[in-house]
Amino acid sequence: MRVPEKYYDEIFDFKGQWDMPSRCGLKILMQEKPVIIVTELYQDNPGTSVTAAGKSLAEQICQSKGLNLNEIIYLHCNPDTNSKLSFYDEEFFEVDLTSKELSYRKLNAEEILKLIK
């Protein structure tokens, strides 16, 4: 299934570690460079987390949606869990998919707004 021209939003089923059925939130913003945002579904994911799925999840999304892995911006979102503890607040990380060891860079609000225009 190809991504619509501007925006895409769904629950995405993927194969996690050891082919375990897994789920994440998926948003794709079609821009000059598509922005893919995968979101942890803490209560609704029976399998592998988006972080543990690593590059495999990005590859599965690109294959399923007809996108080129080398031409995307890939973000992980840890959603707000409505906890009083600050480390459960919503966070976004840009993931560098170009090396064997994935690297994550936390984004501030200004950087997020710039990416999602």
PDB file of C-alpha atoms in Angstrom, residues 9-116:
ATOM      1  CA  ASP A   9      -1.559   7.378  10.378  1.00  0.00           C
ATOM      2  CA  GLU A  10      -2.237   3.795  11.551  1.00  0.00           C
ATOM      3  CA  ILE A  11      -1.438   0.990  13.945  1.00  0.00           C
ATOM      4  CA  PHE A  12       1.327  -0.954  12.182  1.00  0.00           C
ATOM      5  CA  ASP A  13       1.781  -4.696  12.684  1.00  0.00           C
ATOM      6  CA  PHE A  14       5.375  -5.871  12.267  1.00  0.00           C
ATOM      7  CA  LYS A  15       7.620  -8.857  12.890  1.00  0.00           C
ATOM      8  CA  GLY A  16       9.660  -8.231  16.019  1.00  0.00           C
ATOM      9  CA  GLN A  17      12.588 -10.187  17.354  1.00  0.00           C
ATOM     10  CA  TRP A  18      12.308 -13.906  16.549  1.00  0.00           C
ATOM     11  CA  ASP A  19       9.366 -13.009  14.242  1.00  0.00           C
ATOM     12  CA  MET A  20       7.202 -12.187  17.271  1.00  0.00           C
ATOM     13  CA  PRO A  21       3.973 -10.387  16.254  1.00  0.00           C
ATOM     14  CA  SER A  22       4.378  -6.769  17.348  1.00  0.00           C
ATOM     15  CA  ARG A  23       2.588  -3.421  16.938  1.00  0.00           C
ATOM     16  CA  CYS A  24       3.434   0.264  16.961  1.00  0.00           C
ATOM     17  CA  GLY A  25       1.820   3.558  16.110  1.00  0.00           C
ATOM     18  CA  LEU A  26       2.915   4.783  12.684  1.00  0.00           C
ATOM     19  CA  LYS A  27       2.681   8.270  11.228  1.00  0.00           C
ATOM     20  CA  ILE A  28       4.235   9.238   7.921  1.00  0.00           C
ATOM     21  CA  LEU A  29       4.442  12.860   6.830  1.00  0.00           C
ATOM     22  CA  MET A  30       5.088  13.085   3.103  1.00  0.00           C
ATOM     23  CA  GLN A  31       7.473  15.986   2.609  1.00  0.00           C
ATOM     24  CA  GLU A  32      10.616  16.543   0.555  1.00  0.00           C
ATOM     25  CA  LYS A  33      12.139  13.878   2.793  1.00  0.00           C
ATOM     26  CA  PRO A  34       9.388  11.676   4.304  1.00  0.00           C
ATOM     27  CA  VAL A  35       9.239  11.736   8.110  1.00  0.00           C
ATOM     28  CA  ILE A  36       8.360   8.386   9.682  1.00  0.00           C
ATOM     29  CA  ILE A  37       7.319   8.469  13.346  1.00  0.00           C
ATOM     30  CA  VAL A  38       6.983   5.158  15.181  1.00  0.00           C
ATOM     31  CA  THR A  39       5.327   5.247  18.596  1.00  0.00           C
ATOM     32  CA  GLU A  40       5.560   2.744  21.431  1.00  0.00           C
ATOM     33  CA  LEU A  41       2.197   1.194  22.294  1.00  0.00           C
ATOM     34  CA  TYR A  42       3.012   0.128  25.828  1.00  0.00           C
ATOM     35  CA  GLN A  43      -0.322  -1.531  26.669  1.00  0.00           C
ATOM     36  CA  ASP A  44      -1.267  -2.666  23.155  1.00  0.00           C
ATOM     37  CA  ASN A  45       1.955  -4.226  21.886  1.00  0.00           C
ATOM     38  CA  PRO A  46       2.202  -7.975  22.493  1.00  0.00           C
ATOM     39  CA  GLY A  47       5.778  -8.162  21.214  1.00  0.00           C
ATOM     40  CA  THR A  48       8.966  -6.239  20.560  1.00  0.00           C
ATOM     41  CA  SER A  49       9.297  -2.533  21.369  1.00  0.00           C
ATOM     42  CA  VAL A  50      10.129  -0.073  18.583  1.00  0.00           C
ATOM     43  CA  THR A  51      13.551   0.485  20.135  1.00  0.00           C
ATOM     44  CA  ALA A  52      14.385  -3.225  20.334  1.00  0.00           C
ATOM     45  CA  ALA A  53      13.094  -3.797  16.777  1.00  0.00           C
ATOM     46  CA  GLY A  54      15.803  -1.431  15.553  1.00  0.00           C
ATOM     47  CA  LYS A  55      16.477  -1.042  11.856  1.00  0.00           C
ATOM     48  CA  SER A  56      14.304  -4.052  11.008  1.00  0.00           C
ATOM     49  CA  LEU A  57      11.164  -2.052  11.821  1.00  0.00           C
ATOM     50  CA  ALA A  58      12.244   0.837   9.577  1.00  0.00           C
ATOM     51  CA  GLU A  59      12.949  -1.634   6.758  1.00  0.00           C
ATOM     52  CA  GLN A  60       9.544  -3.314   7.179  1.00  0.00           C
ATOM     53  CA  ILE A  61       7.769   0.054   7.081  1.00  0.00           C
ATOM     54  CA  CYS A  62       9.645   1.202   3.984  1.00  0.00           C
ATOM     55  CA  GLN A  63       8.989  -2.081   2.190  1.00  0.00           C
ATOM     56  CA  SER A  64       5.293  -2.029   3.108  1.00  0.00           C
ATOM     57  CA  LYS A  65       4.750   1.623   2.166  1.00  0.00           C
ATOM     58  CA  GLY A  66       6.947   1.873  -0.926  1.00  0.00           C
ATOM     59  CA  LEU A  67       9.544   4.201   0.617  1.00  0.00           C
ATOM     60  CA  ASN A  68      13.336   4.225   0.285  1.00  0.00           C
ATOM     61  CA  LEU A  69      15.117   3.608   3.606  1.00  0.00           C
ATOM     62  CA  ASN A  70      17.948   5.937   2.557  1.00  0.00           C
ATOM     63  CA  GLU A  71      15.575   8.837   1.868  1.00  0.00           C
ATOM     64  CA  ILE A  72      13.621   9.120   5.127  1.00  0.00           C
ATOM     65  CA  ILE A  73      13.837  10.823   8.497  1.00  0.00           C
ATOM     66  CA  TYR A  74      13.103   8.187  11.146  1.00  0.00           C
ATOM     67  CA  LEU A  75      11.797   9.184  14.581  1.00  0.00           C
ATOM     68  CA  HIS A  76      10.902   7.191  17.689  1.00  0.00           C
ATOM     69  CA  CYS A  77       8.231   8.564  20.001  1.00  0.00           C
ATOM     70  CA  ASN A  78       7.785   7.510  23.593  1.00  0.00           C
ATOM     71  CA  PRO A  79       4.282   8.776  24.393  1.00  0.00           C
ATOM     72  CA  ASP A  80       3.252  10.578  27.552  1.00  0.00           C
ATOM     73  CA  THR A  81       1.968   8.024  30.069  1.00  0.00           C
ATOM     74  CA  ASN A  82       0.281  10.619  32.307  1.00  0.00           C
ATOM     75  CA  SER A  83       2.630   9.830  35.165  1.00  0.00           C
ATOM     76  CA  LYS A  84       3.837  12.292  37.786  1.00  0.00           C
ATOM     77  CA  LEU A  85       7.373  11.114  37.015  1.00  0.00           C
ATOM     78  CA  SER A  86       9.078  13.290  34.398  1.00  0.00           C
ATOM     79  CA  PHE A  87      10.857  10.383  32.695  1.00  0.00           C
ATOM     80  CA  TYR A  88       7.429   9.186  31.464  1.00  0.00           C
ATOM     81  CA  ASP A  89       6.780  12.420  29.532  1.00  0.00           C
ATOM     82  CA  GLU A  90       6.510  12.353  25.746  1.00  0.00           C
ATOM     83  CA  GLU A  91       9.907  12.235  24.028  1.00  0.00           C
ATOM     84  CA  PHE A  92      11.025  12.153  20.401  1.00  0.00           C
ATOM     85  CA  PHE A  93      14.319  10.745  19.163  1.00  0.00           C
ATOM     86  CA  GLU A  94      15.822  10.967  15.697  1.00  0.00           C
ATOM     87  CA  VAL A  95      17.345   7.610  14.771  1.00  0.00           C
ATOM     88  CA  ASP A  96      20.456   7.386  12.609  1.00  0.00           C
ATOM     89  CA  LEU A  97      19.962   4.278  10.464  1.00  0.00           C
ATOM     90  CA  THR A  98      23.231   4.576   8.546  1.00  0.00           C
ATOM     91  CA  SER A  99      25.517   2.612  10.881  1.00  0.00           C
ATOM     92  CA  LYS A 100      25.403  -0.902  12.362  1.00  0.00           C
ATOM     93  CA  GLU A 101      24.868   0.489  15.841  1.00  0.00           C
ATOM     94  CA  LEU A 102      21.812   2.741  15.760  1.00  0.00           C
ATOM     95  CA  SER A 103      22.258   6.098  17.435  1.00  0.00           C
ATOM     96  CA  TYR A 104      19.450   8.118  18.983  1.00  0.00           C
ATOM     97  CA  ARG A 105      19.355  11.889  19.393  1.00  0.00           C
ATOM     98  CA  LYS A 106      16.682  13.403  21.608  1.00  0.00           C
ATOM     99  CA  LEU A 107      14.821  16.243  19.907  1.00  0.00           C
ATOM    100  CA  ASN A 108      13.578  19.386  21.593  1.00  0.00           C
ATOM    101  CA  ALA A 109      10.195  20.933  20.789  1.00  0.00           C
ATOM    102  CA  GLU A 110      11.663  23.415  18.299  1.00  0.00           C
ATOM    103  CA  GLU A 111      13.429  20.648  16.336  1.00  0.00           C
ATOM    104  CA  ILE A 112      10.242  18.561  16.231  1.00  0.00           C
ATOM    105  CA  LEU A 113       8.166  21.460  14.903  1.00  0.00           C
ATOM    106  CA  LYS A 114      10.783  22.148  12.250  1.00  0.00           C
ATOM    107  CA  LEU A 115      10.648  18.525  11.041  1.00  0.00           C
ATOM    108  CA  ILE A 116       6.862  18.266  10.901  1.00  0.00           C
TER     109      ILE A 116
END
